[in-house]
Coordinates of C-alpha atoms and ligand atoms in Angstrom, one line a residue:
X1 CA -22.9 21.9 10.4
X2 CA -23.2 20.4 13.7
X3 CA -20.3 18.5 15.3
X4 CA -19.1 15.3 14.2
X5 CA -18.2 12.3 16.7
X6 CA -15.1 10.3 15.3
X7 CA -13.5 6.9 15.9
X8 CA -10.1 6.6 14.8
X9 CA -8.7 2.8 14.5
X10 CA -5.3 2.0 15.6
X11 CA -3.1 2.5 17.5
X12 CA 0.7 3.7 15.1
X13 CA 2.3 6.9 14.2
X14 CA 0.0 7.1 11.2
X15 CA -2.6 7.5 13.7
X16 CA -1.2 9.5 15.5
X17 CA -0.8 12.1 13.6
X18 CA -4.9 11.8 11.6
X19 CA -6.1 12.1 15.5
X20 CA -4.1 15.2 15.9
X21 CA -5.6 16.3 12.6
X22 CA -8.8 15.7 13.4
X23 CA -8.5 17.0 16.9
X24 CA -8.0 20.6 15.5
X25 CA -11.1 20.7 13.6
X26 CA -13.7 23.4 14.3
X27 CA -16.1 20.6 13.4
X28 CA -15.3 17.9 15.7
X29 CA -17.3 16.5 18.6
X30 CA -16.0 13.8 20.2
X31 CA -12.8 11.8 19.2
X32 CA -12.0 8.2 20.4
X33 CA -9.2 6.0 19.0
X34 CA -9.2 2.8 19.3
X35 CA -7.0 1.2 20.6
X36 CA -4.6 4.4 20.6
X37 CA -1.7 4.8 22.5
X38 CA 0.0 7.1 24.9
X39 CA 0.4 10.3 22.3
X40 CA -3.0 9.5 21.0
X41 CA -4.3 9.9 24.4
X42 CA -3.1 13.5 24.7
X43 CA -5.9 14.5 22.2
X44 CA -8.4 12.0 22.2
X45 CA -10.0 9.3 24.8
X46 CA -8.3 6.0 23.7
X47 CA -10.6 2.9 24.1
X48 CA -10.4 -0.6 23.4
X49 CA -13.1 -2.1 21.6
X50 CA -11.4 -5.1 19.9
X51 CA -11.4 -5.8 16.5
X52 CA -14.2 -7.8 15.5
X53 CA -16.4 -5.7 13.6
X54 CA -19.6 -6.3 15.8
X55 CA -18.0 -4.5 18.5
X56 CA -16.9 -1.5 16.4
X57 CA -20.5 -1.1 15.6
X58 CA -21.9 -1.6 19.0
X59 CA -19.4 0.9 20.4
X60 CA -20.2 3.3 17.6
X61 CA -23.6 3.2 18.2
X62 CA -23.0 3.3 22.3
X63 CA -21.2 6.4 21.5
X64 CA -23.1 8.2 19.0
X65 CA -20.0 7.7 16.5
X66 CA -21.0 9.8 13.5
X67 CA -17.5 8.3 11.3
X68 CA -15.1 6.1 11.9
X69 CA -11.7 6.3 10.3
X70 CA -9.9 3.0 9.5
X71 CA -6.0 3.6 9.4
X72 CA -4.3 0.0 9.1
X73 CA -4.9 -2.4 5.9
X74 CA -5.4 -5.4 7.5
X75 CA -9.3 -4.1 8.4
X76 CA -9.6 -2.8 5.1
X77 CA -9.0 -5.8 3.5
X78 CA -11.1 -7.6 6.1
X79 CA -14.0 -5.7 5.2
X80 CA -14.4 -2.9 8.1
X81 CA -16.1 -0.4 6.2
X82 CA -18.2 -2.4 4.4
X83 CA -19.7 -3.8 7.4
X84 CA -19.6 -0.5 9.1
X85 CA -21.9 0.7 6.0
X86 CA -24.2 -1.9 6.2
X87 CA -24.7 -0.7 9.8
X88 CA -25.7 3.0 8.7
X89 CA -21.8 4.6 9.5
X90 CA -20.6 6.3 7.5
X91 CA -16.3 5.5 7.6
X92 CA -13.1 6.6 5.6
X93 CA -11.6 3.5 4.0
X94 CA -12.1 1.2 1.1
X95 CA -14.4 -1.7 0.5
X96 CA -13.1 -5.1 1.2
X97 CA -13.6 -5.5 -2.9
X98 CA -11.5 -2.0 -3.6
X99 CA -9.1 -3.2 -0.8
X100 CA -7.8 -5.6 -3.2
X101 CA -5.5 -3.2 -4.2
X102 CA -3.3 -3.8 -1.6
X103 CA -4.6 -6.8 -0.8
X104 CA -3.5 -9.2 -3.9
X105 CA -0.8 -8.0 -6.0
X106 CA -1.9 -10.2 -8.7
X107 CA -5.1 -8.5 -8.7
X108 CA -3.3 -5.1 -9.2
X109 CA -1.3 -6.3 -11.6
X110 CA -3.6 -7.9 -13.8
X111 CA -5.7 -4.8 -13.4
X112 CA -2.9 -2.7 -14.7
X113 CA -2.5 -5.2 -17.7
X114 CA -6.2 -4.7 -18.8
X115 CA -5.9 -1.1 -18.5
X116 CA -2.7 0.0 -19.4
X117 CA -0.9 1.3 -16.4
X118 CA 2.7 1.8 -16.5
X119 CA 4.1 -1.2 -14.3
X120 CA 6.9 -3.9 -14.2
X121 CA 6.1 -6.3 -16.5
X122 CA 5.2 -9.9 -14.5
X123 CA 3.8 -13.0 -13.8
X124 CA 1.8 -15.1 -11.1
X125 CA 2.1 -18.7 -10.5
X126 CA 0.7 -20.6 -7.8
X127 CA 3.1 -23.8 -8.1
X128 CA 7.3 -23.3 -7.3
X129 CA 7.9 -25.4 -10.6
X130 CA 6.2 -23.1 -13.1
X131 CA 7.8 -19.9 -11.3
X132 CA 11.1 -21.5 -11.2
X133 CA 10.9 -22.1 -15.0
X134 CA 10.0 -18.4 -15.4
X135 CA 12.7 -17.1 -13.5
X136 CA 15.6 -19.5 -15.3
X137 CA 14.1 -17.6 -18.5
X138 CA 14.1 -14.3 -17.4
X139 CA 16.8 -14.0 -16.1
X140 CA 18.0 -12.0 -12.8
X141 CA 17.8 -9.3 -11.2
X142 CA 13.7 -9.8 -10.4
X143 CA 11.9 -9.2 -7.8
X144 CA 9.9 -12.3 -6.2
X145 CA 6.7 -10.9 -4.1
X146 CA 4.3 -12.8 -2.0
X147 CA 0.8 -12.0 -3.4
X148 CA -1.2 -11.0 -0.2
X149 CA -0.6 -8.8 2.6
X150 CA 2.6 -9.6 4.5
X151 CA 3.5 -6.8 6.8
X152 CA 6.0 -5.1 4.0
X153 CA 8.1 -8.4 3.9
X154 CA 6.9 -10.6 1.6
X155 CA 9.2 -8.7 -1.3
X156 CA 12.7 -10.4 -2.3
X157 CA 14.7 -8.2 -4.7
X158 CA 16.9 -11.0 -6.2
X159 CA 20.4 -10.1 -7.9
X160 CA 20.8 -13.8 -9.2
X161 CA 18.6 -16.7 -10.8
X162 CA 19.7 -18.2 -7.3
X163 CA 18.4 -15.9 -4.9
X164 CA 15.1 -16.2 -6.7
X165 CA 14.8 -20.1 -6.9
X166 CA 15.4 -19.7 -2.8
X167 CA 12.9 -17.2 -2.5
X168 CA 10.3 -19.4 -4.4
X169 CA 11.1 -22.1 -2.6
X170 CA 10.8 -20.0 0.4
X171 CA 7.2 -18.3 -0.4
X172 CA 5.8 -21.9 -1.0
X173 CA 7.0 -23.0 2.2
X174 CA 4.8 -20.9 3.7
X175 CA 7.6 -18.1 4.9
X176 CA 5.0 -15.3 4.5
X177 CA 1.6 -18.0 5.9
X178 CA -1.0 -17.7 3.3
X179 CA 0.2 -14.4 1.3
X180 CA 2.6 -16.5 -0.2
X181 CA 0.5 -19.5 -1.7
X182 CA 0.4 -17.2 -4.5
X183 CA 3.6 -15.7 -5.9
X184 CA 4.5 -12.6 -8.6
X185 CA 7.8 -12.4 -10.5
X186 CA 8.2 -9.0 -12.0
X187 CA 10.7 -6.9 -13.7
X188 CA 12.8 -5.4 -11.9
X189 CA 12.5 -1.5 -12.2
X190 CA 15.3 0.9 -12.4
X191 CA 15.0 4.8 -10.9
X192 CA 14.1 7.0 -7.6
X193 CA 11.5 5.5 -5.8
X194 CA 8.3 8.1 -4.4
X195 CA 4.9 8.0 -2.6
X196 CA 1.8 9.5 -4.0
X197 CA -1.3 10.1 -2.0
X198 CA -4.8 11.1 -3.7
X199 CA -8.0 11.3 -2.1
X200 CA -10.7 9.2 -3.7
X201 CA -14.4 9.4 -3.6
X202 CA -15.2 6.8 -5.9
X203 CA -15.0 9.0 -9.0
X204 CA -13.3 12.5 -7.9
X205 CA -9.5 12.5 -7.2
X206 CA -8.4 15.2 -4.9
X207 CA -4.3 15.2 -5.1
X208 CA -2.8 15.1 -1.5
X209 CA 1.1 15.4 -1.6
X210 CA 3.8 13.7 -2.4
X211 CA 7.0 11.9 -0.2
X212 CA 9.6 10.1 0.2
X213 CA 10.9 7.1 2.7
X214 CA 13.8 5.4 4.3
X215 CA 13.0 2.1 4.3
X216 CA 16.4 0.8 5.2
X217 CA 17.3 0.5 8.9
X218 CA 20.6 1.8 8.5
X219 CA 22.5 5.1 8.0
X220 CA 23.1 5.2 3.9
X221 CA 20.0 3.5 3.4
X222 CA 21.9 -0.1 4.4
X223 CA 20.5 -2.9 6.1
X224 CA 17.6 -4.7 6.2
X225 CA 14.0 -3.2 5.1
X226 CA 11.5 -2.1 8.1
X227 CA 8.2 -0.7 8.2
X228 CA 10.0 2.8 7.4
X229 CA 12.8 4.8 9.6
X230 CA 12.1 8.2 8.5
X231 CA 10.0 10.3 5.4
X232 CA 9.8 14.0 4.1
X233 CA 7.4 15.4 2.4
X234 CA 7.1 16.9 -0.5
X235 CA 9.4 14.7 -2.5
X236 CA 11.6 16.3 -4.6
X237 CA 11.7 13.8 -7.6
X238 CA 8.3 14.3 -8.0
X239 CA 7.6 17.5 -10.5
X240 CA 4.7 19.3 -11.0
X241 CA 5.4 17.4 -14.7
X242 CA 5.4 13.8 -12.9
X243 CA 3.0 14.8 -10.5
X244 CA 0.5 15.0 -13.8
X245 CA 2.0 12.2 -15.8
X246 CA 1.2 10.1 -12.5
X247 CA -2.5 11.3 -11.9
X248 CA -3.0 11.0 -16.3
X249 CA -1.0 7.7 -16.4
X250 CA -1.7 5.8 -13.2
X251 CA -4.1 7.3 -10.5
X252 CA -7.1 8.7 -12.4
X253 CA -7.2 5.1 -14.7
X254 CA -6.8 3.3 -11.8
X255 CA -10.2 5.2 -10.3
X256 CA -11.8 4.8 -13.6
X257 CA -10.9 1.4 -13.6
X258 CA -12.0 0.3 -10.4
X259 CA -15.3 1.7 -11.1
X260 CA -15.8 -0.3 -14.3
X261 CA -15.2 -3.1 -12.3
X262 CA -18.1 -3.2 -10.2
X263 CA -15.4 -2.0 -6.6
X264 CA -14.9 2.0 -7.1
X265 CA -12.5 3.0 -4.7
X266 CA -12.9 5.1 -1.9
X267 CA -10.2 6.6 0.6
X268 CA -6.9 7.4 0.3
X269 CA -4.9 6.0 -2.4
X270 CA -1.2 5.4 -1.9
X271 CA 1.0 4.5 -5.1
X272 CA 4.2 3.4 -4.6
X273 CA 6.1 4.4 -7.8
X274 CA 9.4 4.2 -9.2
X275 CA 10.4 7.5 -11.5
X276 CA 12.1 5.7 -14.5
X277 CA 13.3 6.7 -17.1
X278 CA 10.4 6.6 -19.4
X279 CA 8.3 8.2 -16.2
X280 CA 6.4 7.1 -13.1
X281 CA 5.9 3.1 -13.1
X282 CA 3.5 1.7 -10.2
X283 CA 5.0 -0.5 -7.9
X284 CA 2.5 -1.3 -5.4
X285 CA -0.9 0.3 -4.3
X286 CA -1.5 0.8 -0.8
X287 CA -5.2 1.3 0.4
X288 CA -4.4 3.6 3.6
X289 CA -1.8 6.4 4.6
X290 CA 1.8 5.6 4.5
X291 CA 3.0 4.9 7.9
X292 CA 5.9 7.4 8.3
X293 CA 4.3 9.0 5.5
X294 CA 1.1 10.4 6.9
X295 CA 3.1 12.0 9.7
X296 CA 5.0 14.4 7.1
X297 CA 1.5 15.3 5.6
X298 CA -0.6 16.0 8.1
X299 CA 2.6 18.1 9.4
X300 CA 2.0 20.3 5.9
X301 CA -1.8 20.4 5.6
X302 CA -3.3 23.7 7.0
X303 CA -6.8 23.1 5.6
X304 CA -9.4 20.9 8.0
X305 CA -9.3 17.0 7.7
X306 CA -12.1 16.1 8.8
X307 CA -14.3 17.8 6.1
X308 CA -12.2 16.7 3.5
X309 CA -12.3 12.6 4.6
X310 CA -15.8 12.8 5.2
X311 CA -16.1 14.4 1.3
X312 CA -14.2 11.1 0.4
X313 CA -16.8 9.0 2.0
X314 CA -19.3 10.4 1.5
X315 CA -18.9 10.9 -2.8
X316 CA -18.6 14.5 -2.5
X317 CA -15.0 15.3 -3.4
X318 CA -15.8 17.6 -6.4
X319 CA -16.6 20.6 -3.8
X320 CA -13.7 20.0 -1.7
X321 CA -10.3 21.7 -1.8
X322 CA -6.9 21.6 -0.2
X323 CA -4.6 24.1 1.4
X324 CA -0.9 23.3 2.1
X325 CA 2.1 24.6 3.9
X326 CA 5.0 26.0 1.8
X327 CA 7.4 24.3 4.3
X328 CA 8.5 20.9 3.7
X329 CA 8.5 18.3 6.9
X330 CA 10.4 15.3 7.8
X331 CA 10.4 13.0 10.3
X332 CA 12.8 10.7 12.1
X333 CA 11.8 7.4 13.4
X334 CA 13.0 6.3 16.7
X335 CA 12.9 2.4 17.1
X336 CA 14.0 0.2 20.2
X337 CA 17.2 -1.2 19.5
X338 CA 17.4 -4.5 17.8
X339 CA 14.2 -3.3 15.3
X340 CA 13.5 -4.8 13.0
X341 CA 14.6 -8.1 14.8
X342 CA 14.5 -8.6 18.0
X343 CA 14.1 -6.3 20.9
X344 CA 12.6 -5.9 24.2
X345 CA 9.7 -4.0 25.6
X346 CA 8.8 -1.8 28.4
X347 CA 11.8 0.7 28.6
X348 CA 11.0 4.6 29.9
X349 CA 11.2 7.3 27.7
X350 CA 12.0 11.1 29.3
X351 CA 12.3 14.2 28.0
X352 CA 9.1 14.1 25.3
X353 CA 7.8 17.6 26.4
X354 CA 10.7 19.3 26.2
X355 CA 11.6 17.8 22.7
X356 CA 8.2 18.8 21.9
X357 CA 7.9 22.5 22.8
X358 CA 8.9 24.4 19.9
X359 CA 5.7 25.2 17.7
X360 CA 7.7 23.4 14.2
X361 CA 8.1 20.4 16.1
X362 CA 5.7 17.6 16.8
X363 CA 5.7 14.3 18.3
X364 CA 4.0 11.4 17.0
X365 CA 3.8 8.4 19.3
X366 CA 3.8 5.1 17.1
X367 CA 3.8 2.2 20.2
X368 CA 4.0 3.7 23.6
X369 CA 1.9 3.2 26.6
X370 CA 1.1 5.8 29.6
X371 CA 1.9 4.4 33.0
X372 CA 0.7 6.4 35.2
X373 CA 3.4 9.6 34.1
X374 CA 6.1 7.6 32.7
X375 CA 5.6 7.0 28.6
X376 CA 6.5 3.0 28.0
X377 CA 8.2 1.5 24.8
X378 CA 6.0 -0.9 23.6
X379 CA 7.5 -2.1 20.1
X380 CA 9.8 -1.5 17.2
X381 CA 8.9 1.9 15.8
X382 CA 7.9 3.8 18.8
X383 CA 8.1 7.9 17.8
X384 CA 8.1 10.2 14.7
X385 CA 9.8 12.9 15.7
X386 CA 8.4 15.4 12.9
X387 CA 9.7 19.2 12.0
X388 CA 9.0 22.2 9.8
X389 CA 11.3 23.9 7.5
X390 CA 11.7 26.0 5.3
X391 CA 14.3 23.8 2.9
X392 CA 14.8 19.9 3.7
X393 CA 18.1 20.6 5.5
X394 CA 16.4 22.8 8.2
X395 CA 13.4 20.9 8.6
X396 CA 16.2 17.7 9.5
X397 CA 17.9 19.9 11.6
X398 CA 14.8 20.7 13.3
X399 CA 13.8 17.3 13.9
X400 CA 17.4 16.2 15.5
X401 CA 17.5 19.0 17.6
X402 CA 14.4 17.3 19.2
X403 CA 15.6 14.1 18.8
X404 CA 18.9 15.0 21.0
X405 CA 16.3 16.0 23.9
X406 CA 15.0 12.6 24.1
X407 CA 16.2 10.6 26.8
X408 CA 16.3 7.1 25.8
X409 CA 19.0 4.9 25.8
X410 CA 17.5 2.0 24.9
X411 CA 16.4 3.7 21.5
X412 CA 17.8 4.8 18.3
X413 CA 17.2 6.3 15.1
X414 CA 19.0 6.8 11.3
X415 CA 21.2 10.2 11.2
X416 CA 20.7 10.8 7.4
X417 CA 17.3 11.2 7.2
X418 CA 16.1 13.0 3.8
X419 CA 19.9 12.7 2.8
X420 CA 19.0 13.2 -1.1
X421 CA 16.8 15.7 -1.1
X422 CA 19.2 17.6 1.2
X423 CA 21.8 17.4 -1.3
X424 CA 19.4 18.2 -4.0
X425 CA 19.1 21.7 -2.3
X426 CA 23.0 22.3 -2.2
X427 CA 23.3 21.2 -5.3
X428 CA 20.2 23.7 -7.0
X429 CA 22.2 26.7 -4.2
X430 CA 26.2 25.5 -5.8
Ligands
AMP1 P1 6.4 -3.3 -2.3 O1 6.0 -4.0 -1.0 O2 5.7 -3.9 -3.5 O3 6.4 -1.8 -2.2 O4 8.0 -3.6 -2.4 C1 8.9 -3.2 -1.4 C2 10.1 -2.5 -2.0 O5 10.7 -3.4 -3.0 C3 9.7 -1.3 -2.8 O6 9.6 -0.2 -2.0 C4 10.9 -1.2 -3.8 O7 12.0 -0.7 -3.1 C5 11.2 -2.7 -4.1 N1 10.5 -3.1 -5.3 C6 9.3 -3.7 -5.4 N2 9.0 -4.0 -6.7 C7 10.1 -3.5 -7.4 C8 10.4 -3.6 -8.8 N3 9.6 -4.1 -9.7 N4 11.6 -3.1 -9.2 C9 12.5 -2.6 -8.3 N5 12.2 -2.5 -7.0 C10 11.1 -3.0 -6.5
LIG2 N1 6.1 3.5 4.9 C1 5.7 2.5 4.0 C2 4.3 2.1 4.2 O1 3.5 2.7 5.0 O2 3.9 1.1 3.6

């Protein structure tokens, strides 16, 4: 096989850690991410090409790109590989059609009606007056979610009839732009919540791994929702007997589905599920790698990525295999203080080699900027400090011995990460 030029696009942890990936492959030629940042620089030459898909192609084509890898949703859903296709490039992502999955939750809803997949039962409206007459009927707790893609906010978990007449009111108003001119009330679900990730060529489903999230801001999994302060992976909760109720139940009908519809799905899937107690239940689909999430996997894969992404492209799945680490890894996300409100940019980061150094530990840069030698802060979640371990509990000790390294006052990051699972373990050793 002769090497393969790669563009990677974006510039978070999640991308981070796929260049990294990618950068160890025996197959690779070049590797550019755009627009990267100053981790993503350490193992590939970071470029900035914008974002309108004319120039992606015109830079791929400058650059002999052989495949481009699309991390973020937002390009998904604007049709990035689609019109990468159409220009003869071959790219890891879905279609702007199969990107509906993450882009509308109505559409993944209703698809999960026609087909039967285990979800909260729901409704949409696209009027405050109707919803509001649903939610007086159905009673609270519900959970009130803005239909398109809202940066992770646009959900309102809502304990009384009240809070969900204010969140209506609120989606209408435009709180969440245009993702909220549509609304969905569902159920609201009971259980432990875990991430799944498949591979998808269309028709084959390769299995990644499995994980779990903080997606509280605050020690005890308090405060208000972020993007995500920490993840391990694999996730206990998730059984080798859910693991196959959630590929029999959810993924594999969801591929089969997709297809039948005219979109078949290609890329990584990302189901968001809630482990009731009648079994998995989707919550949401994602159309790209979890963001910590990613980190924590590509931490445990030992086979090569980029064969295995260019498989799911490419409709060739069925010949690929994967090889993991026994360990388990977690990471620790450290944000600038005042994430997920306010906070200021800029500050200096020390100490990242150091943290670095031991071969279990690695640092994944999620917004930082090189100047000159100093490493610049340059938003809310700014490193994934990711370890190895043998059990959860080593594996977080692991990753705050690093963190303790870093110099940076104007940081900081939750203490408990992967607090259940470690007390799983002392619980299966009591
Ligand atoms: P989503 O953006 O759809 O993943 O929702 C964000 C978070 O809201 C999820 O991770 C869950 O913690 C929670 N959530 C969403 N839908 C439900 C539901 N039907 N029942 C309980 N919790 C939910
Ligand atoms: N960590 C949650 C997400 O990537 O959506």
């Amino acid at each position: 096989m002769t090497s393969t030029n790669v563009l990677v696009i974006g510039s978070g942890g999640r991308e981070h850690a796929l260049a990294w990936a990618l950068s160890r492959s025996p197959l690779l030629g070049a590797l550019y991410c755009a627009p990267g940042n100053a981790g993503m620089a350490q193992v590939a030459e970071c470029v900035d090409v914008g974002s309108d898909p004319s120039s992606v192609i015109t830079f791929c084509q400058d650059k002999a790109i052989d495949f481009v890898v699309v991390g973020p949703e937002a390009p998904l859903v604007d049709g990035l590989v689609d019109a990468l296709e159409d220009a003869g490039i071959k790219a890891f992502g879905p279609s702007r059609a199969a990107a509906r999955l993450e882009g509308s939750k109505g559409f993944t809803k209703d698809l999960c009606r026609k087909y039967n997949i285990p979800t909260a039962t729901y409704a949409r409206f696209d009027n405050a007056t109707d919803a509001k007459a649903y939610a007086a009927a159905q009673g609270a707790p519900l959970v009130v979610k803005a239909d398109g893609l809202a940066a992770g906010k646009g959900v309102v978990i809502a304990e009384t009839v009240d809070d969900a007449m204010v969140a209506i009111d609120d989606m209408f108003a435009g709180a969440f732009g245009t993702a909220g001119a549509e609304v969905v009330i569902e159920e609201y679900l009971e259980g432990e919540e875990a991430s799944f990730f498949a591979l998808v060529d269309g028709e084959t489903v390769l299995p990644l791994a499995t994980a779990q999230d903080h997606k509280r801001v605050g020690d005890g999994d308090t405060g208000p929702n972020t993007g995500g302060m920490g993840a391990y992976s694999p996730a206990p909760v998730m059984t080798p007997a859910m693991v196959e109720a959630t590929m029999d139940r959810i993924i594999r009908p969801t591929v089969n589905a997709m297809a039948a519809e005219g979109a078949p799905y290609r890329g990584v899937l990302y189901a968001g599920l809630m482990i009731t107690e009648s079994g998995p239940q989707l919550i949401e689909y994602n159309v790209r790698f979890g963001d910590p999430e990613c980190q924590v996997l590509m931490m445990r894969l030992r086979s090569d990525l980029l064969p295995v992404l260019l498989a799911a492209a490419t409709g060739t799945l069925n010949e690929a295999t994967l090889d993991w680490h026994d360990e388990v890894a977690l990471t620790v996300v450290m944000a600038t203080r005042g994430y997920p409100g306010t906070y200021a940019k800029g500050s200096e980061i020390r100490g990242l080699a150091d943290a670095a150094a031991d071969d279990d530990i690695e640092i994944f840069h999620a917004s930082t900027t090189a100047d000159g030698d100093r490493v610049l802060a340059t938003g809310g979640r700014v490193l994934n400090v990711t370890a190895l371990g043998r059990t959860v509990a080593e594996a977080q000790a692991r990753a705050y011995n690093a963190v303790d390294k870093i110099d940076w006052p104007e940081g900081f990051c939750r203490h408990d990460i992967g607090w259940r699972a470690v007390e799983r373990e002392k619980e299966t050793l009591s």
